[in-house]
Amino acid sequence: VTMVLHRNNTKLIARYADQRYIWHNSPTKHGFLNAKKRTNVAGQVAGLNMGQKLRGLGIRTIKLRINGFNAARISTVKGIAQAGIEIVAIADVTTVNWDWPQRAKGRPSGKY
């Protein structure tokens, strides 16, 4: 299961080990709109629903990949665990930009 956490949204995508698609979920499917999609409660509801769907399909253990940061990061994992899914491994695959964060300021010209 891959969790994609953006600034304003939370998305869950379930795939088999050979990358075949199973199901996807997000707080939008459960009535959370706009900025509410990134909240703790929205993440937990989406995680719980994802866990119930996977359990219904007979999947009991998963590896979790987390990509990004927002408030729903921990609560979504808790929601999946509450549904009775055993999380074997959690990997943080958030990309880190190592470029220089700010452009260099111009040097003052003049006599010293």
Short mmCIF file of C-alpha atoms in Angstrom, two decimals:
data_model
loop_
_atom_site.label_atom_id
_atom_site.label_comp_id
_atom_site.label_asym_id
_atom_site.label_seq_id
_atom_site.Cartn_x
_atom_site.Cartn_y
_atom_site.Cartn_z
CA VAL A 1 0.00 0.00 0.00
CA THR A 2 1.37 3.41 -0.93
CA MET A 3 0.31 6.52 1.01
CA VAL A 4 0.79 9.77 -0.90
CA LEU A 5 0.51 12.75 1.45
CA HIS A 6 0.38 16.12 -0.26
CA ARG A 7 0.01 19.56 1.25
CA ASN A 8 -3.75 19.44 0.79
CA ASN A 9 -4.66 15.79 0.25
CA THR A 10 -4.12 12.19 1.34
CA LYS A 11 -4.22 9.31 -1.15
CA LEU A 12 -3.95 5.55 -0.57
CA ILE A 13 -3.14 3.16 -3.42
CA ALA A 14 -3.08 -0.62 -2.91
CA ARG A 15 -1.07 -2.83 -5.27
CA TYR A 16 0.17 -6.41 -5.29
CA ALA A 17 3.92 -7.10 -5.10
CA ASP A 18 4.09 -7.28 -8.91
CA GLN A 19 2.49 -3.78 -9.09
CA ARG A 20 -0.95 -4.95 -10.23
CA TYR A 21 -3.59 -2.46 -9.08
CA ILE A 22 -5.99 -3.54 -6.30
CA TRP A 23 -7.86 -0.45 -5.11
CA HIS A 24 -7.39 3.21 -4.22
CA ASN A 25 -8.93 5.42 -1.58
CA SER A 26 -8.87 9.02 -0.36
CA PRO A 27 -10.80 11.13 2.17
CA THR A 28 -12.78 12.69 -0.71
CA LYS A 29 -14.65 9.40 -1.10
CA HIS A 30 -15.87 9.74 2.49
CA GLY A 31 -17.19 13.30 2.33
CA PHE A 32 -14.13 15.32 3.33
CA LEU A 33 -13.71 18.31 1.05
CA ASN A 34 -11.04 20.95 0.44
CA ALA A 35 -8.54 21.45 3.29
CA LYS A 36 -10.35 18.89 5.50
CA LYS A 37 -8.81 16.13 3.34
CA ARG A 38 -5.46 16.47 5.10
CA THR A 39 -6.76 16.29 8.71
CA ASN A 40 -6.21 13.48 11.20
CA VAL A 41 -9.83 12.34 11.18
CA ALA A 42 -10.00 12.21 7.38
CA GLY A 43 -6.81 10.17 7.23
CA GLN A 44 -8.05 7.71 9.84
CA VAL A 45 -11.38 7.21 8.07
CA ALA A 46 -9.64 6.61 4.74
CA GLY A 47 -7.13 4.22 6.35
CA LEU A 48 -9.86 2.27 8.13
CA ASN A 49 -11.87 1.94 4.93
CA MET A 50 -8.78 0.82 3.00
CA GLY A 51 -8.05 -1.80 5.66
CA GLN A 52 -11.61 -3.13 5.58
CA LYS A 53 -11.51 -3.40 1.79
CA LEU A 54 -8.19 -5.29 1.87
CA ARG A 55 -9.48 -7.62 4.57
CA GLY A 56 -12.57 -8.28 2.48
CA LEU A 57 -10.30 -9.29 -0.40
CA GLY A 58 -8.42 -11.71 1.88
CA ILE A 59 -5.25 -9.63 2.27
CA ARG A 60 -4.06 -9.72 5.89
CA THR A 61 -0.46 -8.45 5.79
CA ILE A 62 0.90 -5.45 3.90
CA LYS A 63 4.07 -3.41 3.40
CA LEU A 64 3.43 0.32 3.71
CA ARG A 65 5.24 3.02 1.72
CA ILE A 66 4.75 6.60 2.95
CA ASN A 67 5.45 9.48 0.56
CA GLY A 68 5.14 13.07 1.80
CA PHE A 69 4.11 14.97 4.91
CA ASN A 70 0.81 16.21 6.32
CA ALA A 71 -1.24 15.93 9.52
CA ALA A 72 -2.80 12.61 8.50
CA ARG A 73 0.54 10.77 8.29
CA ILE A 74 0.25 8.79 11.56
CA SER A 75 -3.53 8.55 11.82
CA THR A 76 -3.84 6.89 8.40
CA VAL A 77 -1.45 4.14 9.52
CA LYS A 78 -3.51 3.73 12.71
CA GLY A 79 -6.69 3.45 10.65
CA ILE A 80 -5.24 0.63 8.55
CA ALA A 81 -4.06 -1.17 11.70
CA GLN A 82 -7.49 -0.73 13.35
CA ALA A 83 -9.08 -2.61 10.48
CA GLY A 84 -7.08 -5.69 11.48
CA ILE A 85 -4.38 -5.49 8.80
CA GLU A 86 -0.91 -6.50 9.96
CA ILE A 87 1.70 -3.98 8.80
CA VAL A 88 4.95 -5.87 8.27
CA ALA A 89 7.18 -3.00 7.12
CA ILE A 90 6.89 0.78 6.93
CA ALA A 91 9.16 2.58 4.43
CA ASP A 92 9.42 6.35 4.10
CA VAL A 93 9.98 7.04 0.40
CA THR A 94 9.60 10.82 0.55
CA THR A 95 11.86 12.51 -1.99
CA VAL A 96 14.28 15.00 -0.51
CA ASN A 97 15.41 17.93 -2.64
CA TRP A 98 19.09 18.56 -1.85
CA ASP A 99 19.39 21.64 -4.09
CA TRP A 100 20.30 24.98 -2.66
CA PRO A 101 17.09 26.30 -1.10
CA GLN A 102 17.59 29.98 -1.80
CA ARG A 103 19.26 31.89 -4.60
CA ALA A 104 22.49 33.65 -3.69
CA LYS A 105 22.23 37.33 -2.87
CA GLY A 106 24.05 39.79 -5.11
CA ARG A 107 27.33 41.13 -3.87
CA PRO A 108 27.52 44.85 -3.30
CA SER A 109 29.63 46.66 -5.81
CA GLY A 110 31.93 49.43 -4.67
CA LYS A 111 35.38 50.31 -3.43
CA TYR A 112 36.75 48.77 -0.28
#
